[in-house]
CSV table of C-alpha atoms in Angstrom, one decimal:
chain,number,residue,atom,x,y,z
P,1311,MET,CA,3.0,22.9,40.5
P,1312,LYS,CA,0.3,20.5,41.6
P,1313,ALA,CA,0.6,18.5,38.4
P,1314,GLU,CA,4.4,18.3,38.7
P,1315,THR,CA,4.1,17.1,42.3
P,1316,SER,CA,1.6,14.4,41.2
P,1317,LYS,CA,4.0,13.3,38.4
P,1318,GLN,CA,6.8,12.9,40.8
P,1319,LEU,CA,4.7,10.8,43.2
P,1320,HIS,CA,3.7,8.4,40.4
P,1321,LEU,CA,7.3,8.2,39.1
P,1322,GLN,CA,8.5,7.4,42.6
P,1323,ALA,CA,5.9,4.7,43.0
P,1324,LEU,CA,7.0,3.1,39.7
P,1325,ARG,CA,10.6,3.1,40.7
P,1326,GLN,CA,9.9,1.6,44.1
P,1327,LYS,CA,7.7,-1.1,42.7
P,1328,ALA,CA,9.2,-4.6,42.6
P,1329,SER,CA,9.7,-6.3,39.3
P,1330,THR,CA,7.1,-9.1,39.4
P,1331,TRP,CA,4.6,-10.7,37.0
P,1332,ARG,CA,1.7,-9.1,38.8
P,1333,SER,CA,2.9,-5.5,38.6
P,1334,LEU,CA,1.2,-4.6,35.3
P,1335,PRO,CA,-2.2,-3.3,36.8
P,1336,ALA,CA,-0.4,-1.0,39.2
P,1337,ASP,CA,2.1,0.1,36.5
P,1338,LEU,CA,-0.7,1.0,34.1
P,1339,ARG,CA,-2.5,3.0,36.8
P,1340,HIS,CA,0.6,5.1,37.7
P,1341,VAL,CA,1.7,5.5,34.0
P,1342,ALA,CA,-1.8,6.6,33.0
P,1343,LEU,CA,-1.9,9.2,35.8
P,1344,PHE,CA,1.6,10.4,34.9
P,1345,PHE,CA,0.4,10.8,31.2
P,1346,TRP,CA,-2.7,12.6,32.4
P,1347,ASN,CA,-0.8,15.1,34.4
P,1348,SER,CA,1.7,15.5,31.6
P,1349,LEU,CA,-0.7,16.0,28.7
P,1350,LEU,CA,-3.8,17.7,30.0
P,1351,ARG,CA,-3.1,19.5,33.2
P,1352,PRO,CA,-0.2,21.9,32.5
P,1353,LYS,CA,-1.2,24.9,30.4
P,1354,ARG,CA,-3.4,22.9,28.0
P,1355,MET,CA,-0.5,22.5,25.6
P,1356,PHE,CA,-1.7,19.1,24.4
P,1357,PRO,CA,-5.0,20.2,22.9
P,1358,ALA,CA,-3.3,23.2,21.3
P,1359,LEU,CA,-0.7,21.0,19.6
P,1360,LEU,CA,-3.4,18.6,18.4
P,1361,LEU,CA,-5.3,21.6,16.9
P,1362,ALA,CA,-2.1,22.9,15.2
P,1363,ALA,CA,-1.4,19.4,13.7
P,1364,SER,CA,-5.0,19.1,12.5
P,1365,LEU,CA,-4.9,22.6,10.9
P,1366,PHE,CA,-1.6,21.7,9.2
P,1367,ALA,CA,-3.0,18.5,7.8
P,1368,LEU,CA,-6.2,20.2,6.5
P,1369,PHE,CA,-4.9,23.4,5.2
P,1370,LEU,CA,-1.3,22.6,4.1
P,1371,VAL,CA,-1.5,18.9,3.1
P,1372,ARG,CA,-5.1,18.5,1.9
P,1373,PRO,CA,-4.9,21.0,-1.0
P,1374,PHE,CA,-2.0,18.9,-2.6
P,1375,GLU,CA,-3.3,15.3,-1.9
P,1376,SER,CA,-5.6,15.0,-4.9
P,1377,GLY,CA,-4.8,11.9,-6.9
P,1378,PHE,CA,-2.2,10.6,-4.5
P,1379,ASN,CA,-4.2,7.4,-3.6
P,1380,SER,CA,-4.7,6.7,-7.3
P,1381,TRP,CA,-1.0,7.2,-8.1
P,1382,LEU,CA,0.0,4.9,-5.2
P,1383,GLN,CA,-2.3,2.2,-6.2
P,1384,ALA,CA,-1.2,2.4,-9.9
P,1385,ARG,CA,2.5,2.5,-8.9
P,1386,PHE,CA,2.3,-0.5,-6.6
P,1387,ASP,CA,-0.3,-2.6,-8.5
P,1388,SER,CA,0.7,-6.3,-8.2
P,1389,PRO,CA,-0.5,-9.3,-6.2
P,1390,PHE,CA,2.4,-9.0,-3.8
P,1391,PHE,CA,1.9,-5.3,-3.0
P,1392,ASN,CA,-1.8,-5.7,-2.8
P,1393,ASP,CA,-1.5,-8.6,-0.4
P,1394,ALA,CA,1.2,-6.8,1.6
P,1395,ALA,CA,-0.9,-3.6,1.9
P,1396,SER,CA,-3.9,-5.6,2.9
P,1397,TRP,CA,-2.0,-7.4,5.7
P,1398,LEU,CA,-0.3,-4.2,6.9
P,1399,SER,CA,-3.7,-2.4,7.0
P,1400,TRP,CA,-5.2,-5.3,9.0
P,1401,SER,CA,-2.4,-5.5,11.5
P,1402,GLY,CA,-1.9,-1.8,12.2
P,1403,GLU,CA,-4.6,-1.1,14.7
P,1404,TYR,CA,-4.3,-4.0,17.2
P,1405,PHE,CA,-2.0,-6.8,16.0
P,1406,PHE,CA,1.1,-4.6,15.6
P,1407,PRO,CA,0.8,-3.0,19.1
P,1408,LEU,CA,0.2,-6.4,20.6
P,1409,MET,CA,3.3,-7.9,19.0
P,1410,VAL,CA,5.4,-5.1,20.5
P,1411,VAL,CA,3.8,-4.9,24.0
P,1412,LEU,CA,3.7,-8.6,24.7
P,1413,PRO,CA,7.4,-9.5,24.1
P,1414,CYS,CA,8.4,-6.3,25.8
P,1415,TRP,CA,6.4,-7.2,29.0
P,1416,LEU,CA,7.5,-10.8,29.0
P,1417,LEU,CA,11.2,-9.9,28.5
P,1418,GLY,CA,10.9,-7.4,31.3
P,1419,CYS,CA,9.5,-10.0,33.6
P,1420,PHE,CA,12.0,-12.6,32.6
P,1421,ARG,CA,15.0,-10.2,33.0
P,1422,ARG,CA,13.4,-8.5,36.0
P,1423,SER,CA,13.8,-5.2,34.2
P,1424,ARG,CA,11.6,-2.4,35.4
P,1425,ARG,CA,12.6,-0.3,32.4
P,1426,LEU,CA,11.0,-2.8,30.0
P,1427,GLN,CA,8.0,-3.3,32.2
P,1428,VAL,CA,7.3,0.4,32.4
P,1429,LEU,CA,8.0,0.7,28.6
P,1430,ALA,CA,5.2,-1.9,28.0
P,1431,ALA,CA,2.9,0.1,30.2
P,1432,CYS,CA,3.8,3.3,28.4
P,1433,ILE,CA,3.0,1.7,25.0
P,1434,LEU,CA,-0.4,0.5,26.3
P,1435,VAL,CA,-1.3,3.9,27.7
P,1436,SER,CA,-0.2,5.8,24.7
P,1437,PHE,CA,-2.1,3.4,22.5
P,1438,VAL,CA,-5.3,3.8,24.5
P,1439,ALA,CA,-4.9,7.6,24.6
P,1440,SER,CA,-4.3,7.9,20.9
P,1441,SER,CA,-7.4,5.7,20.2
P,1442,LEU,CA,-9.6,7.9,22.3
P,1443,VAL,CA,-8.3,11.1,20.6
P,1444,VAL,CA,-8.8,9.5,17.2
P,1445,ARG,CA,-12.3,8.3,18.0
P,1446,ALA,CA,-13.2,11.8,19.2
P,1447,GLY,CA,-11.8,13.4,16.0
P,1448,LYS,CA,-13.5,10.9,13.7
P,1449,ILE,CA,-16.9,11.6,15.3
P,1450,ALA,CA,-16.5,15.3,15.4
P,1451,THR,CA,-15.3,15.9,11.9
P,1452,GLY,CA,-17.2,13.3,9.9
P,1453,ARG,CA,-14.9,13.1,6.9
P,1454,LEU,CA,-16.1,10.7,4.1
P,1455,ARG,CA,-13.7,7.9,3.5
P,1456,PRO,CA,-12.1,8.0,0.0
P,1457,ILE,CA,-13.2,4.5,-0.9
P,1458,VAL,CA,-16.9,5.5,-0.2
P,1459,ALA,CA,-16.5,8.8,-2.1
P,1460,GLU,CA,-15.0,7.0,-5.1
P,1461,ARG,CA,-17.7,4.3,-5.1
P,1462,ASN,CA,-20.5,6.9,-4.9
P,1463,GLU,CA,-18.8,9.5,-7.0
P,1464,GLN,CA,-18.9,12.0,-4.2
P,1465,PRO,CA,-16.3,14.8,-3.5
P,1466,ASP,CA,-14.2,14.9,-0.3
P,1467,THR,CA,-16.8,15.9,2.3
P,1468,PHE,CA,-16.9,16.8,6.0
P,1469,ILE,CA,-20.4,16.6,7.4
P,1470,GLY,CA,-19.6,17.3,11.1
P,1471,PRO,CA,-20.5,15.1,14.1
P,1472,THR,CA,-21.7,11.6,13.1
P,1473,LEU,CA,-21.5,8.0,14.2
P,1474,LYS,CA,-21.6,6.5,10.7
P,1475,PRO,CA,-18.3,4.6,10.1
P,1476,LYS,CA,-18.1,5.7,6.4
P,1477,TYR,CA,-17.6,9.2,7.6
P,1478,HIS,CA,-14.8,8.3,10.1
P,1479,GLY,CA,-11.9,9.2,7.8
P,1480,PHE,CA,-10.1,11.9,9.8
P,1481,PRO,CA,-7.7,11.2,11.4
P,1482,SER,CA,-6.3,7.7,10.6
P,1483,GLY,CA,-6.7,5.4,13.7
P,1484,HIS,CA,-4.4,2.7,12.4
P,1485,THR,CA,-1.6,5.2,11.8
P,1486,ALA,CA,-2.1,6.8,15.2
P,1487,ALA,CA,-2.0,3.4,16.9
P,1488,ALA,CA,1.1,2.3,15.0
P,1489,PHE,CA,3.1,5.5,15.9
P,1490,ALA,CA,1.8,5.4,19.5
P,1491,THR,CA,3.4,2.0,19.7
P,1492,SER,CA,6.7,2.7,18.0
P,1493,THR,CA,7.5,6.1,19.5
P,1494,PRO,CA,8.0,5.0,23.2
P,1495,VAL,CA,10.4,2.3,22.0
P,1496,LEU,CA,12.3,5.0,20.1
P,1497,PHE,CA,13.0,6.7,23.5
P,1498,VAL,CA,14.6,3.5,24.9
P,1499,HIS,CA,16.2,1.8,21.9
P,1500,PRO,CA,16.7,4.2,18.9
P,1501,ALA,CA,17.7,1.5,16.4
P,1502,LEU,CA,14.7,-0.8,17.3
P,1503,GLY,CA,12.4,2.2,17.6
P,1504,GLY,CA,13.5,3.4,14.2
P,1505,ALA,CA,12.8,0.0,12.6
P,1506,LEU,CA,9.3,0.0,14.3
P,1507,SER,CA,8.7,3.6,13.1
P,1508,LEU,CA,9.5,2.4,9.6
P,1509,CYS,CA,6.9,-0.3,10.0
P,1510,SER,CA,4.5,2.3,11.3
P,1511,GLY,CA,5.1,4.4,8.1
P,1512,LEU,CA,4.3,1.4,5.9
P,1513,ILE,CA,1.1,0.8,7.9
P,1514,ALA,CA,0.1,4.4,7.2
P,1515,LEU,CA,0.8,4.1,3.5
P,1516,SER,CA,-1.1,0.8,3.4
P,1517,ARG,CA,-4.2,2.8,4.5
P,1518,THR,CA,-4.0,5.0,1.4
P,1519,HIS,CA,-3.2,2.1,-0.8
P,1520,GLU,CA,-6.4,0.5,0.5
P,1521,ASN,CA,-8.1,3.8,-0.2
P,1522,GLN,CA,-9.4,4.1,3.4
P,1523,HIS,CA,-7.7,7.4,4.1
P,1524,TYR,CA,-6.4,10.5,2.4
P,1525,PRO,CA,-2.7,11.6,3.1
P,1526,SER,CA,-3.9,14.4,5.4
P,1527,ASP,CA,-5.7,11.7,7.5
P,1528,LEU,CA,-2.3,10.0,7.9
P,1529,VAL,CA,-0.5,13.2,8.9
P,1530,ALA,CA,-3.0,13.9,11.6
P,1531,GLY,CA,-2.8,10.3,12.8
P,1532,ILE,CA,1.0,10.5,13.0
P,1533,ALA,CA,0.7,13.6,15.0
P,1534,VAL,CA,-1.8,12.1,17.4
P,1535,GLY,CA,0.3,8.9,17.9
P,1536,ILE,CA,3.5,10.9,18.6
P,1537,LEU,CA,1.9,13.5,20.9
P,1538,CYS,CA,0.2,10.9,23.0
P,1539,SER,CA,3.6,9.1,23.5
P,1540,LEU,CA,5.7,12.1,24.5
P,1541,PRO,CA,5.2,11.7,28.3
P,1542,ALA,CA,7.0,8.3,28.0
P,1543,ARG,CA,10.2,10.1,27.2
P,1544,ARG,CA,10.6,11.7,30.6
P,1545,LEU,CA,9.2,8.7,32.4
P,1546,LEU,CA,11.6,6.3,30.8
P,1547,GLN,CA,14.6,8.5,31.5
P,1548,ALA,CA,14.1,7.7,35.2
P,1549,PHE,CA,14.8,4.0,34.4
P,1550,PRO,CA,18.4,3.5,33.1
P,1551,SER,CA,19.4,0.4,31.3
P,1552,SER,CA,19.7,-2.5,33.7
P,1553,ASN,CA,22.8,-3.7,31.9
P,1554,ALA,CA,24.8,-0.5,32.2
P,1555,PRO,CA,28.4,-1.4,32.9
P,1556,ASP,CA,30.1,-0.5,36.1
P,1557,PRO,CA,32.4,2.5,35.6
P,1558,HIS,CA,35.4,0.7,37.0
P,1559,ILE,CA,34.8,-2.3,34.7
P,1560,ALA,CA,34.2,-0.1,31.7
P,1561,THR,CA,37.5,1.7,32.1
P,1562,HIS,CA,39.4,-1.5,33.1
P,1563,GLU,CA,40.3,0.1,36.4
P,1564,GLU,CA,40.0,-1.3,39.9
P,1565,PRO,CA,39.1,0.7,42.9
P,1566,SER,CA,42.1,2.1,44.6
P,1567,PRO,CA,42.7,0.5,48.0
P,1568,LYS,CA,42.4,2.6,51.0
P,1569,ARG,CA,45.8,3.8,52.3
P,1570,GLN,CA,46.4,2.7,55.9
P,1571,ARG,CA,48.1,5.0,58.3
P,1572,PRO,CA,51.4,3.7,59.7
P,1573,ALA,CA,51.2,2.5,63.2
P,1574,SER,CA,52.5,5.0,65.7
P,1575,GLU,CA,55.5,3.9,67.7
């Protein structure tokens, strides 16, 4: 009950905030607290879902992923695909989220749309949340990256907690960041969000093409990105589209004039 009350207070503060260029810091604070109360406070569902997604990736995907990276590299082995995979892999973690957030925020300021401004804040918060979760997962599991395993002729290995980057394979941070960016847009504009989700999927595949991750790393990264974005759905529902048509205009009807009472004689 306390978490629900807190969420309502932050939602009300966002709705009452004026659409200005300087509203981003306050928007980020209210959106971050809304996400916190949505993800971690009620019944601890978020950690349970993360654990379930990790177990799914490790015990249902990992046994069947052997040879997938080699097949993908052989199937798409050309200068064009190699350059495209390299560029997608580079852009996934920071450039792709920036190229979505920045136009969204600028367009929201230009059109004075609180919906777009709050969407930009939701993308930033979900991106940061997914990055923190991924970083914790990488350090805790210590999975050897496939490119290092292939170079040193080592098997797929988990060594436990470590700060060495070559053991930061699980989950995929680029994949999580990409889906944490595209999922909030999907709640507002399904067509555009679907196109961005397709780009996110290509970014994920580029990480296996570059031999930086196994498919199970991608599955866990997708789950992290989507789960960290779910509070945006409820939050953005409170901000209807600013260009929603007037019901009388939409039905080509005019408001009926008030009937006047005849003057008494």
